[in-house]
């Protein structure tokens, strides 16, 4: 069964084939009546808030001619309130749907779900762990915007400890050649050691820099993230971490003309709206790439036809 639980296990070939298929899906998306997944049902089971991930997965399924059943706010509105375990919920929903898209607040939840599921589970984020479909759409964004996925200097900025999108992105990009990560994180939210080890073991370089302007001047991709307020144990640590790294017009001035700014969104002040006007601001385009990439992932998990 083709689950998507972690980006760690994706090979370069896996990633390139998702990118290829997503490029094709950009055309399919324009046709209004595709029936590639007609009669199939996707369940979106979301225990944490989401706008982009849930709606782009749902859009992807609908664009492929499939159907969607959805529980947002499952923490409050599903049987979890009555004490049902995630495993039981997955067993039940697997009897209704052909694929389950799951977002959960606990690290490891997607793997737990997959271990009992009779249908493919696609992780839409597990707490501060990972967000593999986001990493694939982020990698797709880089491929589309820069025309390459090798030879990149990528600035990773903000909450590198709790930011799950960064974790999964390190896993995907580390599969490529000549990758240099330049990390700028508040002292309370550094990049975890296991990610540094993973990246370096695969030949990527990981460097640390506290001066955002300096990072901006060197990168091809400036990947900004929100400080993940909901994950902090202490409000003081959150307060001390937020607002330290803000991308504004002065940072933009330092950036190469060929570089781009990415952000998984939502933003909470870490990119000023004045930056939006610059063509290097790729974050809204990035959100739109979520649909073809998730179309590719749904097709991949629900069909065996490599030719689609
Ligand atoms: C992110 C998430 O939920 O991890 N958003 C997303 O899925 N596009 C980032 C965040 O919440 O900061």
CSV table of C-alpha atoms and ligand atoms in Angstrom, one decimal:
chain,number,residue,atom,x,y,z
A,1,UNK,CA,0.0,0.0,0.0
A,2,UNK,CA,1.3,3.4,-0.9
A,3,UNK,CA,1.2,5.5,2.3
A,4,UNK,CA,3.0,8.8,2.6
A,5,UNK,CA,4.2,9.1,6.2
A,6,UNK,CA,7.6,10.6,6.0
A,7,UNK,CA,9.8,12.3,3.5
A,8,UNK,CA,12.8,10.6,5.0
A,9,UNK,CA,12.1,7.4,3.0
A,10,UNK,CA,11.7,9.1,-0.3
A,11,UNK,CA,14.4,8.4,-2.9
A,12,UNK,CA,15.5,11.0,-5.5
A,13,UNK,CA,13.7,8.9,-8.1
A,14,UNK,CA,10.4,9.0,-6.0
A,15,UNK,CA,10.7,12.8,-5.7
A,16,UNK,CA,11.5,13.3,-9.4
A,17,UNK,CA,8.5,11.1,-10.4
A,18,UNK,CA,6.1,13.1,-8.2
A,19,UNK,CA,7.5,16.3,-9.9
A,20,UNK,CA,7.0,14.8,-13.3
A,21,UNK,CA,3.5,13.7,-12.6
A,22,UNK,CA,2.6,17.0,-11.0
A,23,UNK,CA,3.8,18.8,-14.2
A,24,UNK,CA,1.4,16.7,-16.1
A,25,UNK,CA,-1.3,17.4,-13.6
A,26,UNK,CA,-1.0,21.1,-14.2
A,27,UNK,CA,-2.4,20.4,-17.6
A,28,UNK,CA,-5.0,17.9,-16.4
A,29,UNK,CA,-6.1,20.5,-13.8
A,30,UNK,CA,-7.2,22.8,-16.6
A,31,UNK,CA,-9.6,20.2,-18.1
A,32,UNK,CA,-12.8,20.5,-16.1
A,33,UNK,CA,-14.0,16.9,-16.5
A,34,UNK,CA,-11.3,14.5,-15.6
A,35,UNK,CA,-12.5,11.2,-14.4
A,36,UNK,CA,-9.2,9.6,-13.4
A,37,UNK,CA,-10.4,8.9,-9.8
A,38,UNK,CA,-14.1,8.7,-10.5
A,39,UNK,CA,-16.0,6.7,-7.9
A,40,UNK,CA,-13.1,7.0,-5.4
A,41,UNK,CA,-13.6,8.7,-2.0
A,42,UNK,CA,-10.9,10.6,-0.1
A,43,UNK,CA,-11.4,11.2,3.7
A,44,UNK,CA,-9.8,14.3,5.1
A,45,UNK,CA,-9.3,13.8,8.8
A,46,UNK,CA,-7.9,16.9,10.4
A,47,UNK,CA,-7.2,17.1,14.1
A,48,UNK,CA,-5.4,20.5,13.7
A,49,UNK,CA,-6.3,23.7,11.9
A,50,UNK,CA,-5.6,23.9,8.2
A,51,UNK,CA,-6.6,26.0,5.2
A,52,UNK,CA,-4.2,25.2,2.4
A,53,UNK,CA,-3.4,21.6,3.0
A,54,UNK,CA,-7.0,20.4,3.5
A,55,UNK,CA,-8.5,22.5,0.7
A,56,UNK,CA,-5.8,21.7,-1.8
A,57,UNK,CA,-6.1,18.0,-1.1
A,58,UNK,CA,-9.9,18.3,-1.5
A,59,UNK,CA,-9.5,20.3,-4.7
A,60,UNK,CA,-7.0,17.8,-6.0
A,61,UNK,CA,-9.5,14.9,-5.4
A,62,UNK,CA,-12.4,16.8,-6.9
A,63,UNK,CA,-10.3,17.8,-10.0
A,64,UNK,CA,-9.6,14.1,-10.6
A,65,UNK,CA,-13.3,13.3,-10.5
A,66,UNK,CA,-13.3,11.8,-7.1
A,67,UNK,CA,-15.3,12.6,-4.0
A,68,UNK,CA,-14.4,13.9,-0.6
A,69,UNK,CA,-15.6,13.3,3.0
A,70,UNK,CA,-14.1,15.6,5.5
A,71,UNK,CA,-13.8,16.3,9.2
A,72,UNK,CA,-12.1,19.5,10.1
A,73,UNK,CA,-11.5,20.1,13.8
A,74,UNK,CA,-11.7,16.4,14.4
A,75,UNK,CA,-10.2,16.9,17.9
A,76,UNK,CA,-13.5,18.5,19.0
A,77,UNK,CA,-16.0,17.2,16.5
A,78,UNK,CA,-15.1,13.5,16.0
A,79,UNK,CA,-15.4,10.6,18.4
A,80,UNK,CA,-12.0,11.5,19.7
A,81,UNK,CA,-13.9,13.7,22.2
A,82,UNK,CA,-15.5,10.5,23.5
A,83,UNK,CA,-12.1,8.9,23.9
A,84,UNK,CA,-11.8,7.0,20.7
A,85,UNK,CA,-8.2,6.1,19.8
A,86,UNK,CA,-6.7,7.3,16.5
A,87,UNK,CA,-6.3,3.6,15.6
A,88,UNK,CA,-10.0,2.9,16.0
A,89,UNK,CA,-11.0,6.0,14.0
A,90,UNK,CA,-8.7,5.0,11.2
A,91,UNK,CA,-10.1,1.5,11.1
A,92,UNK,CA,-13.6,2.9,10.8
A,93,UNK,CA,-12.9,5.6,8.2
A,94,UNK,CA,-10.9,3.1,6.1
A,95,UNK,CA,-14.2,1.3,5.6
A,96,UNK,CA,-15.8,4.4,4.1
A,97,UNK,CA,-13.0,5.9,2.1
A,98,UNK,CA,-10.3,4.7,-0.4
A,99,UNK,CA,-7.6,7.0,0.9
A,100,UNK,CA,-7.2,8.9,4.2
A,101,UNK,CA,-5.5,12.3,4.5
A,102,UNK,CA,-4.6,12.8,8.1
A,103,UNK,CA,-3.4,15.8,10.1
A,104,UNK,CA,-2.7,15.1,13.7
A,105,UNK,CA,-1.1,17.0,16.6
A,106,UNK,CA,1.1,14.1,17.8
A,107,UNK,CA,4.5,13.2,16.3
A,108,UNK,CA,4.3,9.7,14.9
A,109,UNK,CA,0.5,9.7,14.5
A,110,UNK,CA,0.6,9.2,10.8
A,111,UNK,CA,2.8,6.1,11.2
A,112,UNK,CA,0.5,4.8,13.9
A,113,UNK,CA,-2.5,5.3,11.6
A,114,UNK,CA,-0.7,3.6,8.6
A,115,UNK,CA,0.1,0.6,10.8
A,116,UNK,CA,-3.6,-0.2,11.2
A,117,UNK,CA,-5.1,1.2,8.0
A,118,UNK,CA,-6.5,-0.9,5.2
A,119,UNK,CA,-6.3,2.1,2.8
A,120,UNK,CA,-3.4,4.4,2.0
A,121,UNK,CA,-2.7,7.1,4.6
A,122,UNK,CA,-1.3,10.4,3.4
A,123,UNK,CA,0.2,12.5,6.2
A,124,UNK,CA,-0.9,16.1,6.2
A,125,UNK,CA,1.4,16.8,9.2
A,126,UNK,CA,2.0,15.1,12.5
A,127,UNK,CA,2.6,17.6,15.2
A,128,UNK,CA,6.1,19.0,15.2
A,129,UNK,CA,7.3,16.0,13.2
A,130,UNK,CA,6.9,16.1,9.5
A,131,UNK,CA,4.8,17.4,6.6
A,132,UNK,CA,5.8,15.3,3.6
A,133,UNK,CA,3.3,16.4,1.0
A,134,UNK,CA,4.3,20.0,1.8
A,135,UNK,CA,7.9,19.1,1.2
A,136,UNK,CA,7.0,17.6,-2.2
A,137,UNK,CA,5.1,20.7,-3.2
A,138,UNK,CA,8.0,22.9,-1.9
A,139,UNK,CA,10.5,20.9,-4.0
A,140,UNK,CA,8.1,21.2,-7.0
A,141,UNK,CA,8.0,24.9,-6.4
A,142,UNK,CA,11.8,25.1,-6.5
A,143,UNK,CA,11.9,23.0,-9.7
A,144,UNK,CA,9.3,25.2,-11.3
A,145,UNK,CA,10.6,28.6,-10.2
A,146,UNK,CA,14.4,27.9,-10.5
A,147,UNK,CA,14.4,25.2,-13.1
A,148,UNK,CA,16.6,22.9,-11.0
A,149,UNK,CA,16.8,20.9,-7.8
A,150,UNK,CA,20.6,20.5,-7.6
A,151,UNK,CA,23.2,23.2,-6.8
A,152,UNK,CA,21.2,25.2,-4.4
A,153,UNK,CA,21.8,27.4,-1.4
A,154,UNK,CA,18.7,27.3,0.7
A,155,UNK,CA,18.2,29.7,3.7
A,156,UNK,CA,16.0,28.1,6.4
A,157,UNK,CA,14.7,30.8,8.6
A,158,UNK,CA,12.5,30.9,11.8
A,159,UNK,CA,11.2,27.9,13.7
A,160,UNK,CA,13.5,25.1,12.7
A,161,UNK,CA,12.7,23.0,15.7
A,162,UNK,CA,8.9,22.8,15.6
A,163,UNK,CA,8.5,23.7,11.9
A,164,UNK,CA,7.5,20.3,10.4
A,165,UNK,CA,7.7,21.6,6.8
A,166,UNK,CA,11.4,22.4,7.2
A,167,UNK,CA,12.1,18.9,8.5
A,168,UNK,CA,10.5,17.2,5.5
A,169,UNK,CA,12.1,19.7,3.1
A,170,UNK,CA,15.5,18.8,4.4
A,171,UNK,CA,14.7,15.2,3.8
A,172,UNK,CA,13.7,15.8,0.2
A,173,UNK,CA,16.4,18.3,-0.8
A,174,UNK,CA,19.2,16.3,0.8
A,175,UNK,CA,18.7,13.7,-2.0
A,176,UNK,CA,20.0,16.2,-4.5
A,177,UNK,CA,23.6,17.3,-5.3
A,178,UNK,CA,25.4,20.2,-4.0
A,179,UNK,CA,22.9,21.4,-1.5
A,180,UNK,CA,23.9,24.0,1.1
A,181,UNK,CA,21.5,24.8,4.0
A,182,UNK,CA,22.1,28.1,5.7
A,183,UNK,CA,20.1,28.1,9.0
A,184,UNK,CA,18.9,31.2,10.8
A,185,UNK,CA,16.8,30.3,13.9
A,186,UNK,CA,16.1,31.8,17.3
A,187,UNK,CA,18.1,30.2,20.1
A,188,UNK,CA,15.0,28.4,21.5
A,189,UNK,CA,14.1,26.8,18.1
A,190,UNK,CA,17.3,25.4,16.6
A,191,UNK,CA,17.4,22.7,13.9
A,192,UNK,CA,17.3,19.3,15.6
A,193,UNK,CA,20.6,17.3,15.5
A,194,UNK,CA,19.1,14.3,13.8
A,195,UNK,CA,18.2,16.5,10.8
A,196,UNK,CA,21.7,18.0,10.6
A,197,UNK,CA,23.1,14.5,10.7
A,198,UNK,CA,20.7,13.3,8.0
A,199,UNK,CA,21.6,16.1,5.7
A,200,UNK,CA,25.4,15.9,6.2
A,201,UNK,CA,25.3,12.1,5.8
A,202,UNK,CA,23.8,12.7,2.4
A,203,UNK,CA,26.4,15.2,1.3
A,204,UNK,CA,24.6,18.4,2.0
A,205,UNK,CA,26.3,21.2,3.9
A,206,UNK,CA,24.6,22.7,7.0
A,207,UNK,CA,25.7,26.1,8.2
A,208,UNK,CA,24.4,28.5,10.8
A,209,UNK,CA,24.1,32.3,10.6
A,210,UNK,CA,22.4,34.7,12.9
A,211,UNK,CA,22.4,37.7,10.5
A,212,UNK,CA,19.4,37.4,8.2
A,213,UNK,CA,20.7,40.0,5.7
A,214,UNK,CA,23.8,38.0,5.2
A,215,UNK,CA,21.7,34.8,4.6
A,216,UNK,CA,19.6,36.7,2.1
A,217,UNK,CA,22.6,37.7,0.1
A,218,UNK,CA,23.8,34.2,-0.4
A,219,UNK,CA,20.7,32.1,-1.1
A,220,UNK,CA,18.8,30.9,-4.1
A,221,UNK,CA,15.8,30.1,-1.9
A,222,UNK,CA,14.9,32.0,1.3
A,223,UNK,CA,12.5,29.6,3.1
A,224,UNK,CA,10.8,31.6,5.9
A,225,UNK,CA,8.6,29.9,8.6
A,226,UNK,CA,6.2,30.9,11.3
A,227,UNK,CA,7.3,30.6,14.9
A,228,UNK,CA,5.0,27.7,15.9
A,229,UNK,CA,3.3,29.3,18.9
A,230,UNK,CA,1.1,26.3,19.7
A,231,UNK,CA,4.1,24.0,20.2
A,232,UNK,CA,5.9,26.0,22.9
A,233,UNK,CA,6.0,24.8,26.5
A,234,UNK,CA,6.5,28.4,27.8
A,235,UNK,CA,5.0,31.6,26.6
A,236,UNK,CA,8.2,33.4,27.5
A,237,UNK,CA,10.2,31.3,25.1
A,238,UNK,CA,7.7,32.0,22.3
A,239,UNK,CA,7.8,35.8,23.0
A,240,UNK,CA,11.6,35.6,22.9
A,241,UNK,CA,11.6,33.8,19.6
A,242,UNK,CA,9.1,35.7,17.6
A,243,UNK,CA,9.9,38.8,15.5
A,244,UNK,CA,13.6,38.1,15.4
A,245,UNK,CA,13.8,37.4,11.7
A,246,UNK,CA,11.5,39.4,9.5
A,247,UNK,CA,11.8,39.6,5.7
A,248,UNK,CA,11.1,43.2,4.7
A,249,UNK,CA,12.2,45.4,1.8
A,250,UNK,CA,15.6,45.9,3.3
A,251,UNK,CA,16.2,42.1,3.2
A,252,UNK,CA,14.8,41.9,-0.3
A,253,UNK,CA,17.4,44.4,-1.4
A,254,UNK,CA,20.2,42.0,-0.4
A,255,UNK,CA,18.8,39.1,-2.4
A,256,UNK,CA,20.0,38.0,-5.8
A,257,UNK,CA,17.6,38.8,-8.7
A,258,UNK,CA,17.3,35.1,-9.5
A,259,UNK,CA,16.4,34.0,-6.0
A,260,UNK,CA,13.0,33.3,-4.5
A,261,UNK,CA,11.2,33.7,-1.1
A,262,UNK,CA,9.1,30.7,0.0
A,263,UNK,CA,6.9,30.2,3.0
A,264,UNK,CA,4.5,27.3,3.7
A,265,UNK,CA,2.0,29.9,5.2
A,266,UNK,CA,0.2,31.1,7.2
A,267,UNK,CA,2.5,34.0,8.0
A,268,UNK,CA,2.3,35.8,11.3
A,269,UNK,CA,4.3,38.9,10.6
A,270,UNK,CA,7.6,37.3,9.5
A,271,UNK,CA,7.2,38.6,5.9
A,272,UNK,CA,5.9,42.1,5.5
A,273,UNK,CA,3.1,42.6,3.0
A,274,UNK,CA,5.3,45.1,1.1
A,275,UNK,CA,7.4,42.2,0.0
A,276,UNK,CA,4.4,40.6,-1.8
A,277,UNK,CA,4.8,43.0,-4.8
A,278,UNK,CA,8.2,41.7,-5.6
A,279,UNK,CA,8.3,38.9,-8.3
A,280,UNK,CA,10.7,36.9,-6.1
A,281,UNK,CA,8.0,36.5,-3.5
A,282,UNK,CA,6.9,33.0,-4.6
A,283,UNK,CA,4.8,32.0,-1.6
A,284,UNK,CA,1.4,32.5,-3.1
A,285,UNK,CA,2.4,30.7,-6.3
A,286,UNK,CA,3.7,28.0,-3.9
A,287,UNK,CA,0.3,27.5,-2.4
A,288,UNK,CA,-1.2,27.0,-5.9
A,289,UNK,CA,1.3,24.3,-6.8
A,290,UNK,CA,-0.2,22.3,-3.9
A,291,UNK,CA,-3.1,21.2,-6.1
A,292,UNK,CA,-1.2,19.5,-9.0
A,293,UNK,CA,1.3,17.9,-6.5
A,294,UNK,CA,-1.5,16.5,-4.4
A,295,UNK,CA,-3.3,15.3,-7.6
A,296,UNK,CA,-0.1,13.4,-8.3
A,297,UNK,CA,0.1,12.0,-4.8
A,298,UNK,CA,-3.6,10.9,-4.8
A,299,UNK,CA,-3.2,9.2,-8.2
A,300,UNK,CA,0.0,7.5,-7.1
A,301,UNK,CA,-1.7,6.1,-4.0
A,302,UNK,CA,-4.9,5.0,-5.7
A,303,UNK,CA,-3.7,3.7,-9.1
A,304,UNK,CA,-1.1,1.3,-10.3
A,305,UNK,CA,-1.1,2.7,-13.8
A,306,UNK,CA,2.3,4.4,-14.2
A,307,UNK,CA,1.3,5.8,-17.5
A,308,UNK,CA,-1.3,8.3,-16.2
B,1,LIG,C1,2.2,24.7,7.8
B,1,LIG,C2,1.8,23.5,8.8
B,1,LIG,O1,0.7,23.3,9.1
B,1,LIG,O2,2.8,22.9,9.2
B,1,LIG,N1,1.2,25.1,7.0
B,1,LIG,C3,0.9,24.4,5.9
B,1,LIG,O3,0.6,23.2,5.9
B,1,LIG,N2,1.0,25.0,4.7
B,1,LIG,C4,3.0,25.7,8.5
B,1,LIG,C5,2.5,26.4,9.7
B,1,LIG,O4,1.5,26.1,10.3
B,1,LIG,O5,3.3,27.3,10.2
